[in-house]
PDB file of C-alpha atoms in Angstrom:
ATOM      1  CA  MET U 215     -15.439 -10.452  22.393  1.00  0.00           C
ATOM      2  CA  GLY U 216     -13.452 -13.632  22.725  1.00  0.00           C
ATOM      3  CA  ASP U 217     -14.704 -15.472  19.661  1.00  0.00           C
ATOM      4  CA  ALA U 218     -14.418 -12.582  17.374  1.00  0.00           C
ATOM      5  CA  GLU U 219     -11.136 -11.748  18.804  1.00  0.00           C
ATOM      6  CA  ALA U 220      -9.868 -15.117  18.224  1.00  0.00           C
ATOM      7  CA  ALA U 221     -10.828 -14.905  14.634  1.00  0.00           C
ATOM      8  CA  PHE U 222      -8.822 -11.903  13.694  1.00  0.00           C
ATOM      9  CA  ARG U 223      -5.894 -12.535  11.429  1.00  0.00           C
ATOM     10  CA  LEU U 224      -3.477  -9.627  10.802  1.00  0.00           C
ATOM     11  CA  VAL U 225      -0.449  -9.075   8.656  1.00  0.00           C
ATOM     12  CA  ILE U 226       2.250  -6.541   9.734  1.00  0.00           C
ATOM     13  CA  ALA U 227       4.305  -5.701   6.554  1.00  0.00           C
ATOM     14  CA  ASP U 228       7.373  -3.518   7.436  1.00  0.00           C
ATOM     15  CA  ASP U 229      11.040  -3.858   6.785  1.00  0.00           C
ATOM     16  CA  HIS U 230      12.117  -2.778  10.381  1.00  0.00           C
ATOM     17  CA  PRO U 231      12.040  -5.740  12.662  1.00  0.00           C
ATOM     18  CA  LEU U 232      12.063  -3.683  15.822  1.00  0.00           C
ATOM     19  CA  PHE U 233       9.059  -1.679  14.491  1.00  0.00           C
ATOM     20  CA  ARG U 234       7.174  -4.951  13.643  1.00  0.00           C
ATOM     21  CA  GLY U 235       7.739  -6.109  17.130  1.00  0.00           C
ATOM     22  CA  ALA U 236       6.474  -2.879  18.682  1.00  0.00           C
ATOM     23  CA  LEU U 237       3.282  -3.052  16.505  1.00  0.00           C
ATOM     24  CA  ARG U 238       2.786  -6.739  17.275  1.00  0.00           C
ATOM     25  CA  GLU U 239       2.968  -5.977  20.930  1.00  0.00           C
ATOM     26  CA  ALA U 240       0.547  -3.088  20.581  1.00  0.00           C
ATOM     27  CA  VAL U 241      -1.936  -5.173  18.635  1.00  0.00           C
ATOM     28  CA  ALA U 242      -1.594  -8.298  20.872  1.00  0.00           C
ATOM     29  CA  GLY U 243      -2.236  -6.098  24.018  1.00  0.00           C
ATOM     30  CA  GLN U 244      -5.647  -5.271  22.631  1.00  0.00           C
ATOM     31  CA  PHE U 245      -6.406  -8.584  20.847  1.00  0.00           C
ATOM     32  CA  PRO U 246      -4.318 -11.354  22.700  1.00  0.00           C
ATOM     33  CA  ALA U 247      -5.861 -14.145  20.760  1.00  0.00           C
ATOM     34  CA  ALA U 248      -5.374 -12.699  17.326  1.00  0.00           C
ATOM     35  CA  GLU U 249      -3.085 -14.459  14.830  1.00  0.00           C
ATOM     36  CA  ILE U 250      -0.423 -11.999  13.580  1.00  0.00           C
ATOM     37  CA  ALA U 251       1.874 -12.682  10.619  1.00  0.00           C
ATOM     38  CA  GLU U 252       4.959 -10.589   9.744  1.00  0.00           C
ATOM     39  CA  VAL U 253       6.755  -9.867   6.523  1.00  0.00           C
ATOM     40  CA  GLY U 254       9.635  -7.558   5.703  1.00  0.00           C
ATOM     41  CA  THR U 255       9.190  -7.223   1.867  1.00  0.00           C
ATOM     42  CA  PHE U 256       6.282  -6.528  -0.468  1.00  0.00           C
ATOM     43  CA  ASP U 257       7.203  -9.807  -2.440  1.00  0.00           C
ATOM     44  CA  ASP U 258       6.827 -11.693   0.871  1.00  0.00           C
ATOM     45  CA  LEU U 259       3.479 -10.106   1.449  1.00  0.00           C
ATOM     46  CA  HIS U 260       2.267 -10.847  -1.971  1.00  0.00           C
ATOM     47  CA  ALA U 261       3.282 -14.463  -1.585  1.00  0.00           C
ATOM     48  CA  LEU U 262       1.650 -14.772   1.798  1.00  0.00           C
ATOM     49  CA  LEU U 263      -1.660 -13.157   0.453  1.00  0.00           C
ATOM     50  CA  GLU U 264      -1.558 -15.543  -2.578  1.00  0.00           C
ATOM     51  CA  ARG U 265      -1.374 -18.518  -0.161  1.00  0.00           C
ATOM     52  CA  GLU U 266      -3.769 -17.106   2.473  1.00  0.00           C
ATOM     53  CA  PRO U 267      -6.047 -14.190   1.240  1.00  0.00           C
ATOM     54  CA  ASP U 268      -8.356 -14.404   4.246  1.00  0.00           C
ATOM     55  CA  PHE U 269      -6.766 -11.819   6.514  1.00  0.00           C
ATOM     56  CA  ASP U 270      -8.853  -9.270   8.460  1.00  0.00           C
ATOM     57  CA  LEU U 271      -6.327  -6.432   8.227  1.00  0.00           C
ATOM     58  CA  ILE U 272      -3.016  -5.583   6.525  1.00  0.00           C
ATOM     59  CA  LEU U 273      -0.821  -3.039   8.365  1.00  0.00           C
ATOM     60  CA  LEU U 274       1.473  -1.650   5.603  1.00  0.00           C
ATOM     61  CA  ASP U 275       4.600   0.430   5.544  1.00  0.00           C
ATOM     62  CA  LEU U 276       4.640   2.628   2.499  1.00  0.00           C
ATOM     63  CA  THR U 277       8.501   2.301   2.122  1.00  0.00           C
ATOM     64  CA  MET U 278       9.275  -1.376   2.246  1.00  0.00           C
ATOM     65  CA  PRO U 279      11.417  -3.160  -0.343  1.00  0.00           C
ATOM     66  CA  GLY U 280       9.432  -3.996  -3.467  1.00  0.00           C
ATOM     67  CA  ALA U 281       6.927  -1.257  -3.102  1.00  0.00           C
ATOM     68  CA  ARG U 282       7.626   2.291  -4.285  1.00  0.00           C
ATOM     69  CA  GLY U 283       5.458   4.958  -2.438  1.00  0.00           C
ATOM     70  CA  PHE U 284       1.855   4.320  -2.941  1.00  0.00           C
ATOM     71  CA  SER U 285       2.237   1.492  -5.428  1.00  0.00           C
ATOM     72  CA  GLY U 286       1.831  -1.170  -2.885  1.00  0.00           C
ATOM     73  CA  LEU U 287      -1.326   0.188  -1.431  1.00  0.00           C
ATOM     74  CA  ILE U 288      -2.826   0.662  -4.876  1.00  0.00           C
ATOM     75  CA  TYR U 289      -1.901  -3.018  -5.756  1.00  0.00           C
ATOM     76  CA  LEU U 290      -3.464  -4.278  -2.569  1.00  0.00           C
ATOM     77  CA  ARG U 291      -6.716  -2.323  -2.956  1.00  0.00           C
ATOM     78  CA  ALA U 292      -7.007  -3.623  -6.456  1.00  0.00           C
ATOM     79  CA  GLN U 293      -6.089  -7.261  -5.831  1.00  0.00           C
ATOM     80  CA  TYR U 294      -7.585  -7.759  -2.367  1.00  0.00           C
ATOM     81  CA  ALA U 295     -10.381  -5.342  -2.167  1.00  0.00           C
ATOM     82  CA  GLY U 296     -12.076  -7.209   0.761  1.00  0.00           C
ATOM     83  CA  VAL U 297      -9.056  -6.880   3.095  1.00  0.00           C
ATOM     84  CA  PRO U 298      -8.744  -3.402   4.852  1.00  0.00           C
ATOM     85  CA  VAL U 299      -5.296  -1.824   4.738  1.00  0.00           C
ATOM     86  CA  VAL U 300      -3.860   0.566   7.300  1.00  0.00           C
ATOM     87  CA  VAL U 301      -0.869   2.478   6.273  1.00  0.00           C
ATOM     88  CA  VAL U 302       1.889   2.766   8.851  1.00  0.00           C
ATOM     89  CA  SER U 303       4.510   5.448   8.069  1.00  0.00           C
ATOM     90  CA  GLY U 304       6.910   7.902   9.339  1.00  0.00           C
ATOM     91  CA  ASN U 305       5.643  10.543   7.127  1.00  0.00           C
ATOM     92  CA  GLU U 306       2.787  12.418   8.902  1.00  0.00           C
ATOM     93  CA  GLU U 307       2.234  15.140   6.104  1.00  0.00           C
ATOM     94  CA  PRO U 308      -1.499  15.819   5.817  1.00  0.00           C
ATOM     95  CA  ALA U 309      -1.262  15.443   1.950  1.00  0.00           C
ATOM     96  CA  VAL U 310       0.261  11.850   2.210  1.00  0.00           C
ATOM     97  CA  ILE U 311      -2.392  10.754   4.753  1.00  0.00           C
ATOM     98  CA  ARG U 312      -5.138  12.175   2.462  1.00  0.00           C
ATOM     99  CA  ARG U 313      -3.729  10.230  -0.579  1.00  0.00           C
ATOM    100  CA  CYS U 314      -3.542   7.107   1.359  1.00  0.00           C
ATOM    101  CA  LEU U 315      -7.195   7.437   2.261  1.00  0.00           C
ATOM    102  CA  ASP U 316      -8.093   8.501  -1.359  1.00  0.00           C
ATOM    103  CA  LEU U 317      -6.339   5.415  -2.664  1.00  0.00           C
ATOM    104  CA  GLY U 318      -8.431   3.148  -0.525  1.00  0.00           C
ATOM    105  CA  ALA U 319      -6.669   2.864   2.930  1.00  0.00           C
ATOM    106  CA  SER U 320      -8.806   2.343   5.933  1.00  0.00           C
ATOM    107  CA  GLY U 321      -6.645   4.179   8.224  1.00  0.00           C
ATOM    108  CA  PHE U 322      -3.218   5.892   8.792  1.00  0.00           C
ATOM    109  CA  ILE U 323      -0.920   5.214  11.851  1.00  0.00           C
ATOM    110  CA  PRO U 324       2.099   7.517  12.234  1.00  0.00           C
ATOM    111  CA  LYS U 325       5.082   5.525  13.545  1.00  0.00           C
ATOM    112  CA  THR U 326       5.424   8.147  16.280  1.00  0.00           C
ATOM    113  CA  MET U 327       1.775   7.224  17.651  1.00  0.00           C
ATOM    114  CA  GLY U 328       1.675   5.806  21.088  1.00  0.00           C
ATOM    115  CA  THR U 329       0.840   2.232  21.828  1.00  0.00           C
ATOM    116  CA  ALA U 330      -2.696   3.104  23.334  1.00  0.00           C
ATOM    117  CA  ALA U 331      -3.505   5.088  20.205  1.00  0.00           C
ATOM    118  CA  MET U 332      -2.283   2.458  17.838  1.00  0.00           C
ATOM    119  CA  ARG U 333      -4.412  -0.097  19.634  1.00  0.00           C
ATOM    120  CA  GLU U 334      -7.534   2.199  19.268  1.00  0.00           C
ATOM    121  CA  ALA U 335      -6.802   2.786  15.528  1.00  0.00           C
ATOM    122  CA  VAL U 336      -6.480  -0.959  14.842  1.00  0.00           C
ATOM    123  CA  ALA U 337      -9.596  -1.706  16.787  1.00  0.00           C
ATOM    124  CA  THR U 338     -11.539   1.037  14.884  1.00  0.00           C
ATOM    125  CA  VAL U 339     -10.700  -0.421  11.543  1.00  0.00           C
ATOM    126  CA  LEU U 340     -11.433  -4.024  12.590  1.00  0.00           C
ATOM    127  CA  ALA U 341     -14.907  -2.756  13.721  1.00  0.00           C
ATOM    128  CA  GLY U 342     -15.488  -1.434  10.132  1.00  0.00           C
ATOM    129  CA  GLY U 343     -14.516   2.255  10.776  1.00  0.00           C
ATOM    130  CA  THR U 344     -11.673   4.559   9.486  1.00  0.00           C
ATOM    131  CA  ALA U 345      -8.770   5.535  11.609  1.00  0.00           C
ATOM    132  CA  THR U 346      -6.789   8.874  11.131  1.00  0.00           C
ATOM    133  CA  PRO U 347      -4.471  10.751  13.425  1.00  0.00           C
ATOM    134  CA  PRO U 348      -6.423  13.391  15.520  1.00  0.00           C
ATOM    135  CA  ASP U 349      -5.801  17.004  15.037  1.00  0.00           C
ATOM    136  CA  ILE U 350      -4.815  16.856  11.255  1.00  0.00           C
ATOM    137  CA  ASP U 351      -6.754  18.726   8.647  1.00  0.00           C
ATOM    138  CA  LEU U 352      -7.210  16.527   5.749  1.00  0.00           C
ATOM    139  CA  GLY U 353      -9.433  18.763   3.911  1.00  0.00           C
ATOM    140  CA  SER U 354      -7.204  21.595   3.068  1.00  0.00           C
ATOM    141  CA  GLY U 355      -4.807  22.144   0.100  1.00  0.00           C
ATOM    142  CA  ARG U 356      -6.385  19.593  -2.266  1.00  0.00           C
ATOM    143  CA  ASP U 357      -4.898  19.426  -5.715  1.00  0.00           C
ATOM    144  CA  SER U 358      -7.327  18.826  -8.668  1.00  0.00           C
ATOM    145  CA  GLU U 359      -4.772  17.405 -10.935  1.00  0.00           C
ATOM    146  CA  THR U 360      -3.439  14.759  -8.392  1.00  0.00           C
ATOM    147  CA  ASP U 361      -7.184  13.790  -7.531  1.00  0.00           C
ATOM    148  CA  ALA U 362      -7.796  13.087 -11.198  1.00  0.00           C
ATOM    149  CA  ILE U 363      -4.534  10.975 -11.496  1.00  0.00           C
ATOM    150  CA  ILE U 364      -5.643   8.980  -8.305  1.00  0.00           C
ATOM    151  CA  SER U 365      -9.050   8.434  -9.922  1.00  0.00           C
ATOM    152  CA  ARG U 366      -7.351   7.051 -13.033  1.00  0.00           C
ATOM    153  CA  LEU U 367      -5.096   4.927 -11.110  1.00  0.00           C
ATOM    154  CA  ALA U 368      -8.014   3.242  -9.447  1.00  0.00           C
ATOM    155  CA  THR U 369      -9.246   1.915 -12.760  1.00  0.00           C
ATOM    156  CA  LEU U 370      -6.086  -0.227 -13.348  1.00  0.00           C
ATOM    157  CA  THR U 371      -6.342  -3.922 -12.890  1.00  0.00           C
ATOM    158  CA  PRO U 372      -4.038  -5.628 -10.364  1.00  0.00           C
ATOM    159  CA  GLN U 373      -1.650  -6.885 -13.083  1.00  0.00           C
ATOM    160  CA  GLN U 374      -1.669  -3.476 -14.550  1.00  0.00           C
ATOM    161  CA  VAL U 375      -0.693  -2.002 -11.142  1.00  0.00           C
ATOM    162  CA  ARG U 376       2.244  -4.549 -10.983  1.00  0.00           C
ATOM    163  CA  VAL U 377       3.469  -3.671 -14.339  1.00  0.00           C
ATOM    164  CA  LEU U 378       3.264   0.124 -13.562  1.00  0.00           C
ATOM    165  CA  MET U 379       5.276  -0.578 -10.333  1.00  0.00           C
ATOM    166  CA  MET U 380       8.009  -2.153 -12.382  1.00  0.00           C
ATOM    167  CA  LEU U 381       7.960   0.602 -14.976  1.00  0.00           C
ATOM    168  CA  ALA U 382       8.441   3.075 -12.143  1.00  0.00           C
ATOM    169  CA  GLU U 383      11.537   0.987 -11.097  1.00  0.00           C
ATOM    170  CA  GLY U 384      12.923   1.286 -14.618  1.00  0.00           C
ATOM    171  CA  ARG U 385      12.419  -2.208 -15.712  1.00  0.00           C
ATOM    172  CA  LEU U 386      12.373  -3.196 -19.366  1.00  0.00           C
ATOM    173  CA  ASN U 387       9.485  -5.273 -20.952  1.00  0.00           C
ATOM    174  CA  LYS U 388      11.565  -8.440 -21.000  1.00  0.00           C
ATOM    175  CA  GLN U 389      12.422  -8.063 -17.313  1.00  0.00           C
ATOM    176  CA  ILE U 390       8.817  -7.465 -16.360  1.00  0.00           C
ATOM    177  CA  ALA U 391       7.755 -10.418 -18.565  1.00  0.00           C
ATOM    178  CA  TYR U 392      10.166 -12.655 -16.742  1.00  0.00           C
ATOM    179  CA  GLU U 393       9.106 -11.449 -13.355  1.00  0.00           C
ATOM    180  CA  LEU U 394       5.437 -11.934 -14.027  1.00  0.00           C
ATOM    181  CA  GLY U 395       5.858 -15.166 -15.960  1.00  0.00           C
ATOM    182  CA  VAL U 396       4.034 -13.772 -19.091  1.00  0.00           C
ATOM    183  CA  SER U 397       5.005 -13.003 -22.582  1.00  0.00           C
ATOM    184  CA  GLU U 398       6.581  -9.672 -23.706  1.00  0.00           C
ATOM    185  CA  ALA U 399       3.367  -9.228 -26.002  1.00  0.00           C
ATOM    186  CA  THR U 400       1.337  -9.444 -22.855  1.00  0.00           C
ATOM    187  CA  VAL U 401       3.430  -6.853 -21.095  1.00  0.00           C
ATOM    188  CA  LYS U 402       3.163  -4.505 -24.074  1.00  0.00           C
ATOM    189  CA  ALA U 403      -0.628  -4.899 -24.079  1.00  0.00           C
ATOM    190  CA  HIS U 404      -0.643  -3.988 -20.319  1.00  0.00           C
ATOM    191  CA  VAL U 405       1.465  -0.947 -20.866  1.00  0.00           C
ATOM    192  CA  SER U 406      -0.804   0.195 -23.751  1.00  0.00           C
ATOM    193  CA  ALA U 407      -3.840  -0.176 -21.566  1.00  0.00           C
ATOM    194  CA  ILE U 408      -1.967   1.732 -18.678  1.00  0.00           C
ATOM    195  CA  LEU U 409      -1.189   4.682 -20.949  1.00  0.00           C
ATOM    196  CA  GLN U 410      -4.801   4.730 -22.204  1.00  0.00           C
ATOM    197  CA  LYS U 411      -6.215   4.569 -18.669  1.00  0.00           C
ATOM    198  CA  LEU U 412      -3.798   7.302 -17.284  1.00  0.00           C
ATOM    199  CA  GLY U 413      -4.339   9.501 -20.358  1.00  0.00           C
ATOM    200  CA  VAL U 414      -0.681   9.790 -21.225  1.00  0.00           C
ATOM    201  CA  GLU U 415       1.373   8.835 -24.270  1.00  0.00           C
ATOM    202  CA  SER U 416       4.620   7.299 -23.027  1.00  0.00           C
ATOM    203  CA  ARG U 417       5.973   5.035 -20.232  1.00  0.00           C
ATOM    204  CA  THR U 418       7.903   8.116 -19.029  1.00  0.00           C
ATOM    205  CA  GLN U 419       4.681  10.162 -18.678  1.00  0.00           C
ATOM    206  CA  ALA U 420       3.064   7.320 -16.805  1.00  0.00           C
ATOM    207  CA  VAL U 421       5.923   7.394 -14.275  1.00  0.00           C
ATOM    208  CA  ILE U 422       5.811  10.982 -13.951  1.00  0.00           C
ATOM    209  CA  ALA U 423       2.006  10.874 -13.296  1.00  0.00           C
ATOM    210  CA  VAL U 424       2.658   8.427 -10.522  1.00  0.00           C
ATOM    211  CA  SER U 425       5.569  10.619  -9.120  1.00  0.00           C
ATOM    212  CA  LYS U 426       2.989  13.625  -8.939  1.00  0.00           C
ATOM    213  CA  VAL U 427       0.813  11.354  -6.614  1.00  0.00           C
ATOM    214  CA  GLU U 428       3.922  10.801  -4.517  1.00  0.00           C
ATOM    215  CA  ALA U 429       4.959  14.293  -4.383  1.00  0.00           C
ATOM    216  CA  GLY U 430       5.965  15.069  -0.700  1.00  0.00           C
ATOM    217  CA  LEU U 431       6.212  11.484   0.358  1.00  0.00           C
ATOM    218  CA  TRP U 432       9.959  11.156  -0.065  1.00  0.00           C
ATOM    219  CA  SER U 433      11.334  14.502   1.098  1.00  0.00           C
ATOM    220  CA  THR U 434      10.005  14.095   4.678  1.00  0.00           C
ATOM    221  CA  ASN U 435       9.724  10.368   5.029  1.00  0.00           C
ATOM    222  CA  GLN U 436      12.366   8.891   7.394  1.00  0.00           C
ATOM    223  CA  ALA U 437      10.736   5.474   7.649  1.00  0.00           C
TER     224      ALA U 437
END
């Protein structure tokens, strides 16, 4: 598998250097010739992918700086649909894992997972499969309202996702315009489109809708 192995390019996106190192060691043990990049914030990840979008896999921490909850995953699936994303998190709640998969993740690796299991999960996704923790029931306790919101979030464009991420952080239109390098009129147009697609009437309701999807993520997540 040498040639294919040498071609693999991965990104580990996590704000904990020690865990990045452990994950790098785990991946390198399975694919010693792979090229592995590391970033500690979502902004750094975004900048890296803008320069070099041709990665084979992104290993994404849900709670790194610059990404709130599932927003980073939603953005990556919208902007870089061809690059598989595996979520790495300290939260092992079945509802959280299921929502990651519903939002387009190709797998989920709990931070408590052993090295051998991590390697197997990464190999499964690189081979085109989906990797989830064993012995977890992902089919029970589904919520139709949350499922509907997830479906609507999937219709947002990458730029609309970024605007929604900033709305959730409480930023004003002028701040969003400055960050994205666009006019306030453009931001207002994005906000209007977001409200329409999510089926809500205000910015506050849009943020509440996103928070419903993320319910359960913060109460138990220690990562």
